[in-house]
């Protein structure tokens, strides 16, 4: 087999490897994993926020209840003191203080009711988000499995092409392989292409009749496109 025929086989395998590696880096299944993971992260963060708000609301209710308890004890103490007071001015001051405490207790009770209503709403949100999170965990697991299966299939295909390339390269002169790799690097991954009629398979430019005739007069391993400098395999 002529060296250009051998290099054409290697070029085809290298093109396959580029295609496979591109697919590995742009798996639709990987995009789906990223989408689902983003949803999962969002719902997880929202659920954590709800849990924090529930904890804060519960603490607020507990603080208010403690405050109401303290106020009631103060009120009871002042009420007991009021029963022993004779002086009208002192009694009036105690009554005023008791009324202030009762207003404070009422405000705290009202605040607790607001927080308890909020807790009810938050618990509904927590239940809904928990169900959503469980579903997203299942979707994430399925998406990751699909991504891994697709990647594994492409990896097996890449390993097979890599093996075939090594076999094809083993019979080619190392000097030609070095020249091929250098030209491939300098020519966007394509070192050698076929001449299809009068069109270069590398740059896809039509050659003139005189250029084609000049190519045919060249020895097999010296033919290259006058436009892109890629080697050309001429039938």
Short mmCIF file of C-alpha atoms in Angstrom, two decimals:
data_model
loop_
_atom_site.label_atom_id
_atom_site.label_comp_id
_atom_site.label_asym_id
_atom_site.label_seq_id
_atom_site.Cartn_x
_atom_site.Cartn_y
_atom_site.Cartn_z
CA UNK A 1 0.00 0.00 0.00
CA UNK A 2 1.33 3.45 -0.96
CA UNK A 3 2.19 5.74 1.94
CA UNK A 4 -0.62 8.18 1.10
CA UNK A 5 -3.14 5.31 1.18
CA UNK A 6 -1.83 4.33 4.61
CA UNK A 7 -1.94 7.90 5.85
CA UNK A 8 -5.47 8.27 4.50
CA UNK A 9 -6.56 5.36 6.71
CA UNK A 10 -4.89 6.98 9.73
CA UNK A 11 -6.48 10.33 8.85
CA UNK A 12 -9.90 8.71 8.81
CA UNK A 13 -9.30 7.19 12.24
CA UNK A 14 -7.99 10.50 13.60
CA UNK A 15 -11.10 12.24 12.28
CA UNK A 16 -13.20 9.61 14.05
CA UNK A 17 -11.30 10.26 17.28
CA UNK A 18 -11.91 14.01 17.01
CA UNK A 19 -15.61 13.35 16.45
CA UNK A 20 -15.83 10.94 19.38
CA UNK A 21 -13.96 13.28 21.74
CA UNK A 22 -16.20 16.16 20.69
CA UNK A 23 -19.28 14.06 21.43
CA UNK A 24 -17.80 13.07 24.80
CA UNK A 25 -17.37 16.73 25.66
CA UNK A 26 -20.86 17.70 24.47
CA UNK A 27 -23.11 14.90 25.63
CA UNK A 28 -26.82 15.85 25.63
CA UNK A 29 -27.08 13.56 28.64
CA UNK A 30 -24.49 15.67 30.44
CA UNK A 31 -26.51 18.80 29.65
CA UNK A 32 -29.55 17.13 31.17
CA UNK A 33 -27.56 16.28 34.31
CA UNK A 34 -26.50 19.91 34.65
CA UNK A 35 -30.09 21.10 34.23
CA UNK A 36 -31.46 18.66 36.80
CA UNK A 37 -28.61 19.34 39.24
CA UNK A 38 -29.32 23.08 38.96
CA UNK A 39 -32.99 22.43 39.77
CA UNK A 40 -31.93 20.16 42.64
CA UNK A 41 -29.61 22.82 44.06
CA UNK A 42 -32.33 25.44 43.78
CA UNK A 43 -34.96 23.34 45.56
CA UNK A 44 -32.42 22.26 48.20
CA UNK A 45 -31.59 25.91 48.89
CA UNK A 46 -35.28 26.86 49.05
CA UNK A 47 -36.00 24.00 51.44
CA UNK A 48 -33.08 25.03 53.64
CA UNK A 49 -34.42 28.59 53.66
CA UNK A 50 -37.87 27.35 54.69
CA UNK A 51 -36.31 25.27 57.48
CA UNK A 52 -34.44 28.35 58.69
CA UNK A 53 -37.59 30.46 58.62
CA UNK A 54 -39.50 27.74 60.49
CA UNK A 55 -36.82 27.64 63.15
CA UNK A 56 -36.82 31.44 63.48
CA UNK A 57 -40.62 31.56 63.65
CA UNK A 58 -40.65 28.82 66.30
CA UNK A 59 -38.03 30.68 68.31
CA UNK A 60 -40.09 33.88 68.03
CA UNK A 61 -43.20 32.10 69.34
CA UNK A 62 -41.21 30.58 72.21
CA UNK A 63 -39.69 33.98 73.06
CA UNK A 64 -43.11 35.62 72.99
CA UNK A 65 -44.58 32.92 75.22
CA UNK A 66 -41.73 33.37 77.68
CA UNK A 67 -42.32 37.12 77.61
CA UNK A 68 -46.05 36.66 78.22
CA UNK A 69 -45.30 34.35 81.14
CA UNK A 70 -42.96 36.90 82.67
CA UNK A 71 -45.55 39.66 82.21
CA UNK A 72 -48.27 37.57 83.83
CA UNK A 73 -46.09 36.95 86.86
CA UNK A 74 -45.32 40.68 87.10
CA UNK A 75 -49.02 41.45 86.72
CA UNK A 76 -49.94 39.00 89.46
CA UNK A 77 -47.30 40.50 91.74
CA UNK A 78 -48.49 44.04 91.07
CA UNK A 79 -52.14 43.00 91.49
CA UNK A 80 -51.32 41.49 94.86
CA UNK A 81 -49.46 44.67 95.81
CA UNK A 82 -52.42 46.77 94.63
CA UNK A 83 -54.72 45.01 97.06
CA UNK A 84 -52.58 46.21 99.97
CA UNK A 85 -52.19 49.81 98.83
CA UNK A 86 -54.24 52.51 100.49
CA UNK A 87 -52.87 55.72 98.97
CA UNK A 88 -54.89 56.60 95.81
CA UNK A 89 -51.89 57.96 93.90
CA UNK A 90 -49.86 54.79 94.50
CA UNK A 91 -52.86 52.66 93.53
CA UNK A 92 -53.29 54.64 90.33
CA UNK A 93 -49.61 54.17 89.45
CA UNK A 94 -49.87 50.43 90.02
CA UNK A 95 -53.02 50.20 87.93
CA UNK A 96 -51.31 52.07 85.10
CA UNK A 97 -48.30 49.74 85.24
CA UNK A 98 -50.59 46.70 85.23
CA UNK A 99 -52.43 48.05 82.16
CA UNK A 100 -49.16 48.67 80.34
CA UNK A 101 -48.11 45.08 81.06
CA UNK A 102 -51.44 43.75 79.80
CA UNK A 103 -51.05 45.69 76.56
CA UNK A 104 -47.55 44.29 76.14
CA UNK A 105 -48.83 40.76 76.77
CA UNK A 106 -51.61 41.28 74.23
CA UNK A 107 -49.11 42.52 71.66
CA UNK A 108 -46.92 39.48 72.24
CA UNK A 109 -49.92 37.15 71.92
CA UNK A 110 -50.88 38.84 68.65
CA UNK A 111 -47.32 38.51 67.37
CA UNK A 112 -47.35 34.81 68.27
CA UNK A 113 -50.58 34.28 66.34
CA UNK A 114 -49.00 35.90 63.29
CA UNK A 115 -45.93 33.68 63.62
CA UNK A 116 -48.04 30.54 64.10
CA UNK A 117 -50.02 31.33 60.94
CA UNK A 118 -46.70 31.80 59.15
CA UNK A 119 -45.51 28.46 60.53
CA UNK A 120 -48.58 26.78 59.05
CA UNK A 121 -47.78 28.25 55.61
CA UNK A 122 -44.12 27.32 55.92
CA UNK A 123 -44.94 23.74 56.83
CA UNK A 124 -47.05 23.49 53.67
CA UNK A 125 -44.09 24.84 51.68
CA UNK A 126 -41.74 22.39 53.38
CA UNK A 127 -43.94 19.43 52.51
CA UNK A 128 -44.26 20.55 48.89
CA UNK A 129 -40.53 21.16 48.53
CA UNK A 130 -39.70 17.83 50.19
CA UNK A 131 -41.83 15.99 47.63
CA UNK A 132 -40.24 18.00 44.82
CA UNK A 133 -36.77 17.28 46.20
CA UNK A 134 -37.42 13.54 46.34
CA UNK A 135 -38.56 13.56 42.70
CA UNK A 136 -35.52 15.60 41.65
CA UNK A 137 -33.19 13.19 43.45
CA UNK A 138 -34.67 10.36 41.38
CA UNK A 139 -34.37 12.39 38.17
CA UNK A 140 -30.78 13.28 39.01
CA UNK A 141 -29.86 9.65 39.58
CA UNK A 142 -31.48 8.60 36.30
CA UNK A 143 -29.84 11.46 34.38
CA UNK A 144 -26.40 10.62 35.78
CA UNK A 145 -26.85 6.96 34.89
CA UNK A 146 -27.83 7.88 31.31
CA UNK A 147 -24.84 10.22 31.03
CA UNK A 148 -22.44 7.59 32.35
CA UNK A 149 -23.84 4.95 30.00
CA UNK A 150 -23.48 7.25 26.98
CA UNK A 151 -19.95 8.22 28.01
CA UNK A 152 -19.00 4.57 28.55
CA UNK A 153 -20.27 3.63 25.08
CA UNK A 154 -18.29 6.43 23.43
CA UNK A 155 -15.22 5.57 25.48
CA UNK A 156 -15.39 1.97 24.23
CA UNK A 157 -15.71 3.29 20.68
CA UNK A 158 -12.73 5.61 21.22
CA UNK A 159 -10.63 2.78 22.63
CA UNK A 160 -11.44 0.64 19.60
CA UNK A 161 -10.52 3.43 17.16
CA UNK A 162 -7.33 4.14 19.12
CA UNK A 163 -6.37 0.46 18.87
CA UNK A 164 -7.05 0.41 15.14
CA UNK A 165 -5.00 3.57 14.67
CA UNK A 166 -2.06 2.02 16.51
CA UNK A 167 -2.30 -1.03 14.25
CA UNK A 168 -2.52 1.12 11.11
CA UNK A 169 0.43 3.26 12.25
CA UNK A 170 2.67 0.30 12.97
CA UNK A 171 3.33 -0.31 9.28
CA UNK A 172 4.04 3.34 8.38
CA UNK A 173 7.54 4.78 8.32
CA UNK A 174 8.01 6.83 11.54
CA UNK A 175 9.42 9.72 9.51
CA UNK A 176 6.22 9.89 7.49
CA UNK A 177 4.15 9.71 10.69
CA UNK A 178 6.07 12.68 12.11
CA UNK A 179 5.47 14.64 8.91
CA UNK A 180 1.81 13.65 8.99
CA UNK A 181 1.39 14.80 12.62
CA UNK A 182 3.13 18.10 11.91
CA UNK A 183 1.00 18.77 8.82
CA UNK A 184 -2.16 17.73 10.62
CA UNK A 185 -1.40 20.14 13.47
CA UNK A 186 -0.77 22.95 10.99
CA UNK A 187 -3.89 22.18 8.92
CA UNK A 188 -6.75 22.15 11.45
CA UNK A 189 -6.58 18.41 11.98
CA UNK A 190 -6.56 17.31 8.33
CA UNK A 191 -3.19 16.47 6.85
CA UNK A 192 -4.36 14.49 3.83
CA UNK A 193 -7.55 14.46 1.78
CA UNK A 194 -8.91 12.99 -1.42
CA UNK A 195 -9.19 14.85 -4.68
CA UNK A 196 -12.84 14.42 -5.65
CA UNK A 197 -13.02 15.30 -9.32
CA UNK A 198 -11.28 18.65 -9.23
CA UNK A 199 -12.21 19.54 -5.65
CA UNK A 200 -9.78 19.31 -2.73
CA UNK A 201 -11.37 17.32 0.08
CA UNK A 202 -9.46 19.38 2.63
CA UNK A 203 -10.27 23.00 1.73
CA UNK A 204 -13.16 22.17 -0.66
CA UNK A 205 -11.81 24.54 -3.31
CA UNK A 206 -12.07 23.58 -6.98
CA UNK A 207 -8.72 23.29 -8.71
CA UNK A 208 -8.15 24.38 -12.27
CA UNK A 209 -7.62 21.80 -14.98
CA UNK A 210 -3.96 22.72 -15.20
CA UNK A 211 -3.55 22.31 -11.44
CA UNK A 212 -5.18 18.87 -11.56
CA UNK A 213 -2.99 17.82 -14.46
CA UNK A 214 0.09 19.05 -12.58
CA UNK A 215 -0.93 16.98 -9.58
CA UNK A 216 -1.32 13.86 -11.68
CA UNK A 217 2.19 14.34 -13.04
CA UNK A 218 3.62 14.43 -9.52
CA UNK A 219 4.82 11.27 -7.84
CA UNK A 220 2.22 9.79 -5.47
CA UNK A 221 3.81 10.94 -2.24
CA UNK A 222 4.48 14.51 -3.37
CA UNK A 223 0.98 15.60 -4.30
CA UNK A 224 -0.46 18.47 -2.29
CA UNK A 225 -3.20 21.06 -2.74
CA UNK A 226 -1.89 24.35 -4.16
CA UNK A 227 -4.41 26.21 -2.00
CA UNK A 228 -4.26 24.61 1.48
CA UNK A 229 -1.00 22.61 1.19
CA UNK A 230 -2.68 19.42 2.39
CA UNK A 231 -1.50 16.19 0.80
CA UNK A 232 -3.89 14.92 -1.81
CA UNK A 233 -4.73 11.35 -2.63
CA UNK A 234 -5.46 11.33 -6.34
CA UNK A 235 -7.36 8.38 -7.78
#
